[in-house]
N, C-alpha and C. Protein backbone atom coordinates (compact mmCIF):
# COMPACT_ATOMS: atom_id res chain seq x y z
N UNK A 1 -8.71 12.72 11.34
CA UNK A 1 -7.42 13.24 11.73
C UNK A 1 -6.41 12.10 11.87
N UNK A 2 -6.84 10.97 12.37
CA UNK A 2 -5.94 9.83 12.53
C UNK A 2 -5.41 9.33 11.21
N UNK A 3 -6.28 9.29 10.18
CA UNK A 3 -5.84 8.86 8.86
C UNK A 3 -4.83 9.83 8.27
N UNK A 4 -5.02 11.13 8.51
CA UNK A 4 -4.08 12.13 8.01
C UNK A 4 -2.71 11.95 8.64
N UNK A 5 -2.69 11.65 9.93
CA UNK A 5 -1.41 11.43 10.61
C UNK A 5 -0.73 10.18 10.08
N UNK A 6 -1.49 9.10 9.85
CA UNK A 6 -0.91 7.88 9.30
C UNK A 6 -0.38 8.10 7.90
N UNK A 7 -1.10 8.88 7.10
CA UNK A 7 -0.66 9.17 5.74
C UNK A 7 0.62 9.99 5.76
N UNK A 8 0.71 10.96 6.64
CA UNK A 8 1.92 11.78 6.75
C UNK A 8 3.11 10.93 7.17
N UNK A 9 2.90 10.00 8.09
CA UNK A 9 3.98 9.12 8.54
C UNK A 9 4.44 8.20 7.41
N UNK A 10 3.49 7.72 6.62
CA UNK A 10 3.82 6.78 5.55
C UNK A 10 4.63 7.44 4.45
N UNK A 11 4.46 8.75 4.26
CA UNK A 11 5.16 9.43 3.18
C UNK A 11 6.34 10.26 3.66
N UNK A 12 6.62 10.28 4.94
CA UNK A 12 7.77 11.05 5.41
C UNK A 12 9.04 10.24 5.23
N UNK A 13 10.12 10.96 5.00
CA UNK A 13 11.41 10.31 4.86
C UNK A 13 11.64 9.62 3.53
N UNK A 14 10.92 10.04 2.49
CA UNK A 14 11.12 9.43 1.18
C UNK A 14 12.41 9.92 0.53
N UNK A 15 12.97 9.10 -0.34
CA UNK A 15 14.14 9.45 -1.13
C UNK A 15 13.63 9.83 -2.52
N UNK A 16 13.76 11.09 -2.89
CA UNK A 16 13.12 11.63 -4.09
C UNK A 16 14.16 12.10 -5.09
N UNK A 17 14.01 11.64 -6.32
CA UNK A 17 14.85 12.11 -7.42
C UNK A 17 14.14 13.27 -8.10
N UNK A 18 14.81 14.41 -8.20
CA UNK A 18 14.25 15.60 -8.83
C UNK A 18 15.02 15.88 -10.11
N UNK A 19 14.35 15.73 -11.25
CA UNK A 19 14.97 16.03 -12.54
C UNK A 19 14.54 17.44 -12.93
N UNK A 20 15.45 18.38 -12.79
CA UNK A 20 15.14 19.81 -13.00
C UNK A 20 16.42 20.53 -13.41
N UNK A 21 16.35 21.30 -14.49
CA UNK A 21 17.55 21.99 -14.98
C UNK A 21 17.72 23.40 -14.42
N UNK A 22 16.66 24.01 -13.94
CA UNK A 22 16.72 25.38 -13.44
C UNK A 22 17.24 25.39 -12.00
N UNK A 23 18.35 26.09 -11.78
CA UNK A 23 19.02 26.09 -10.46
C UNK A 23 18.11 26.66 -9.37
N UNK A 24 17.35 27.71 -9.67
CA UNK A 24 16.45 28.29 -8.68
C UNK A 24 15.38 27.27 -8.28
N UNK A 25 14.80 26.59 -9.28
CA UNK A 25 13.80 25.57 -8.99
C UNK A 25 14.40 24.40 -8.22
N UNK A 26 15.64 24.03 -8.55
CA UNK A 26 16.31 22.95 -7.82
C UNK A 26 16.40 23.28 -6.33
N UNK A 27 16.85 24.49 -6.02
CA UNK A 27 17.00 24.91 -4.62
C UNK A 27 15.64 24.98 -3.92
N UNK A 28 14.64 25.54 -4.61
CA UNK A 28 13.31 25.67 -4.03
C UNK A 28 12.72 24.30 -3.71
N UNK A 29 12.76 23.39 -4.67
CA UNK A 29 12.21 22.05 -4.48
C UNK A 29 12.97 21.30 -3.39
N UNK A 30 14.30 21.37 -3.42
CA UNK A 30 15.12 20.69 -2.41
C UNK A 30 14.78 21.18 -1.01
N UNK A 31 14.67 22.49 -0.84
CA UNK A 31 14.35 23.06 0.47
C UNK A 31 12.95 22.66 0.93
N UNK A 32 11.98 22.67 0.01
CA UNK A 32 10.62 22.27 0.37
C UNK A 32 10.59 20.81 0.81
N UNK A 33 11.25 19.96 0.05
CA UNK A 33 11.26 18.53 0.39
C UNK A 33 11.97 18.28 1.71
N UNK A 34 13.06 19.00 1.95
CA UNK A 34 13.80 18.85 3.21
C UNK A 34 12.93 19.24 4.40
N UNK A 35 12.18 20.35 4.26
CA UNK A 35 11.30 20.79 5.34
C UNK A 35 10.19 19.77 5.62
N UNK A 36 9.83 19.01 4.59
CA UNK A 36 8.80 17.98 4.75
C UNK A 36 9.38 16.65 5.23
N UNK A 37 10.71 16.61 5.44
CA UNK A 37 11.35 15.44 5.99
C UNK A 37 11.85 14.44 4.96
N UNK A 38 11.98 14.89 3.71
CA UNK A 38 12.43 14.00 2.64
C UNK A 38 13.87 14.30 2.24
N UNK A 39 14.50 13.33 1.59
CA UNK A 39 15.83 13.51 1.01
C UNK A 39 15.65 13.67 -0.50
N UNK A 40 16.46 14.51 -1.11
CA UNK A 40 16.34 14.68 -2.56
C UNK A 40 17.71 14.61 -3.23
N UNK A 41 17.68 14.12 -4.45
CA UNK A 41 18.85 14.08 -5.32
C UNK A 41 18.47 14.82 -6.58
N UNK A 42 19.34 15.71 -7.05
CA UNK A 42 19.05 16.51 -8.23
C UNK A 42 19.72 15.90 -9.45
N UNK A 43 18.96 15.83 -10.54
CA UNK A 43 19.49 15.47 -11.85
C UNK A 43 19.21 16.65 -12.77
N UNK A 44 20.23 17.15 -13.45
CA UNK A 44 20.09 18.37 -14.26
C UNK A 44 19.38 18.13 -15.59
N UNK A 45 19.22 16.86 -15.98
CA UNK A 45 18.51 16.56 -17.22
C UNK A 45 18.03 15.11 -17.18
N UNK A 46 17.26 14.73 -18.18
CA UNK A 46 16.68 13.39 -18.22
C UNK A 46 17.71 12.29 -18.31
N UNK A 47 18.79 12.53 -19.01
CA UNK A 47 19.84 11.50 -19.15
C UNK A 47 20.46 11.19 -17.79
N UNK A 48 20.76 12.22 -17.04
CA UNK A 48 21.32 12.01 -15.70
C UNK A 48 20.31 11.29 -14.82
N UNK A 49 19.04 11.64 -14.94
CA UNK A 49 18.00 10.97 -14.16
C UNK A 49 17.97 9.48 -14.46
N UNK A 50 18.02 9.13 -15.76
CA UNK A 50 18.04 7.72 -16.14
C UNK A 50 19.29 7.03 -15.59
N UNK A 51 20.43 7.70 -15.69
CA UNK A 51 21.68 7.13 -15.17
C UNK A 51 21.57 6.85 -13.67
N UNK A 52 20.98 7.79 -12.92
CA UNK A 52 20.84 7.60 -11.48
C UNK A 52 19.85 6.48 -11.15
N UNK A 53 18.80 6.36 -11.95
CA UNK A 53 17.79 5.34 -11.69
C UNK A 53 18.23 3.93 -12.07
N UNK A 54 19.18 3.84 -12.98
CA UNK A 54 19.56 2.52 -13.48
C UNK A 54 20.94 2.05 -12.99
N UNK A 55 21.62 2.84 -12.20
CA UNK A 55 22.93 2.40 -11.72
C UNK A 55 22.76 1.28 -10.70
N UNK A 56 23.78 0.47 -10.62
CA UNK A 56 23.72 -0.74 -9.80
C UNK A 56 24.36 -0.51 -8.43
N UNK A 57 23.72 0.31 -7.63
CA UNK A 57 24.18 0.48 -6.26
C UNK A 57 22.96 0.36 -5.34
N UNK A 58 23.10 0.75 -4.14
CA UNK A 58 22.04 0.58 -3.15
C UNK A 58 20.97 1.69 -3.20
N UNK A 59 21.15 2.72 -4.04
CA UNK A 59 20.23 3.85 -4.06
C UNK A 59 18.88 3.44 -4.65
N UNK A 60 17.83 3.68 -3.88
CA UNK A 60 16.47 3.42 -4.33
C UNK A 60 15.69 4.72 -4.15
N UNK A 61 15.00 5.13 -5.21
CA UNK A 61 14.17 6.33 -5.13
C UNK A 61 12.72 5.92 -4.99
N UNK A 62 12.02 6.58 -4.07
CA UNK A 62 10.61 6.30 -3.84
C UNK A 62 9.72 6.95 -4.89
N UNK A 63 10.20 8.07 -5.42
CA UNK A 63 9.41 8.82 -6.40
C UNK A 63 10.36 9.68 -7.23
N UNK A 64 9.93 10.00 -8.44
CA UNK A 64 10.70 10.88 -9.32
C UNK A 64 9.82 12.07 -9.69
N UNK A 65 10.35 13.27 -9.50
CA UNK A 65 9.70 14.48 -9.98
C UNK A 65 10.45 14.91 -11.23
N UNK A 66 9.79 14.89 -12.38
CA UNK A 66 10.46 15.08 -13.66
C UNK A 66 9.95 16.33 -14.36
N UNK A 67 10.87 17.24 -14.64
CA UNK A 67 10.57 18.42 -15.45
C UNK A 67 10.34 17.96 -16.89
N UNK A 68 9.55 18.69 -17.63
CA UNK A 68 9.26 18.32 -19.02
C UNK A 68 10.34 18.83 -19.97
N UNK A 69 10.70 20.10 -19.85
CA UNK A 69 11.66 20.70 -20.77
C UNK A 69 13.02 20.86 -20.10
N UNK A 70 13.98 20.04 -20.56
CA UNK A 70 15.34 20.11 -20.06
C UNK A 70 16.30 19.89 -21.22
N UNK A 71 17.54 20.35 -21.07
CA UNK A 71 18.53 20.10 -22.12
C UNK A 71 18.97 18.64 -22.13
N UNK A 72 19.68 18.25 -23.13
CA UNK A 72 20.23 16.91 -23.34
C UNK A 72 19.12 15.89 -23.58
N UNK A 73 18.27 15.66 -22.59
CA UNK A 73 17.11 14.78 -22.75
C UNK A 73 15.97 15.34 -21.92
N UNK A 74 14.82 15.60 -22.57
CA UNK A 74 13.70 16.18 -21.83
C UNK A 74 12.99 15.10 -21.00
N UNK A 75 12.09 15.55 -20.15
CA UNK A 75 11.40 14.66 -19.24
C UNK A 75 10.50 13.66 -19.92
N UNK A 76 9.90 14.05 -21.04
CA UNK A 76 9.01 13.14 -21.77
C UNK A 76 9.81 11.96 -22.34
N UNK A 77 10.94 12.26 -22.97
CA UNK A 77 11.78 11.20 -23.54
C UNK A 77 12.37 10.32 -22.44
N UNK A 78 12.81 10.94 -21.33
CA UNK A 78 13.36 10.17 -20.22
C UNK A 78 12.30 9.21 -19.65
N UNK A 79 11.10 9.69 -19.49
CA UNK A 79 10.01 8.85 -18.98
C UNK A 79 9.70 7.73 -19.96
N UNK A 80 9.66 8.04 -21.24
CA UNK A 80 9.41 7.03 -22.26
C UNK A 80 10.47 5.92 -22.18
N UNK A 81 11.73 6.31 -22.06
CA UNK A 81 12.80 5.31 -21.98
C UNK A 81 12.73 4.48 -20.71
N UNK A 82 12.42 5.13 -19.60
CA UNK A 82 12.30 4.39 -18.33
C UNK A 82 11.17 3.36 -18.40
N UNK A 83 10.08 3.72 -19.03
CA UNK A 83 8.95 2.79 -19.15
C UNK A 83 9.31 1.57 -19.99
N UNK A 84 10.13 1.77 -21.01
CA UNK A 84 10.51 0.63 -21.84
C UNK A 84 11.52 -0.28 -21.14
N UNK A 85 12.21 0.26 -20.13
CA UNK A 85 13.17 -0.54 -19.36
C UNK A 85 12.46 -1.46 -18.37
N UNK A 86 11.23 -1.15 -18.06
CA UNK A 86 10.47 -2.01 -17.14
C UNK A 86 10.51 -1.47 -15.79
């Protein structure tokens, strides 16, 4: 039980980027993450996700949840490009 509590503390309050084009899924995921104590930022497609991840400001994301099928740039292509950026 002690390890479970430490694990929950270590993962609470994360800043999460959610790449998802479906508005219903965006709201569902955002609400779930908020209830778990996390902050989320929505990107409607892979291109926006890349733009948010590579901009030069103070925003740091702890994790990215990436949909596979999205308009403009899908999650597979966005992930491929992010990996080549290092």
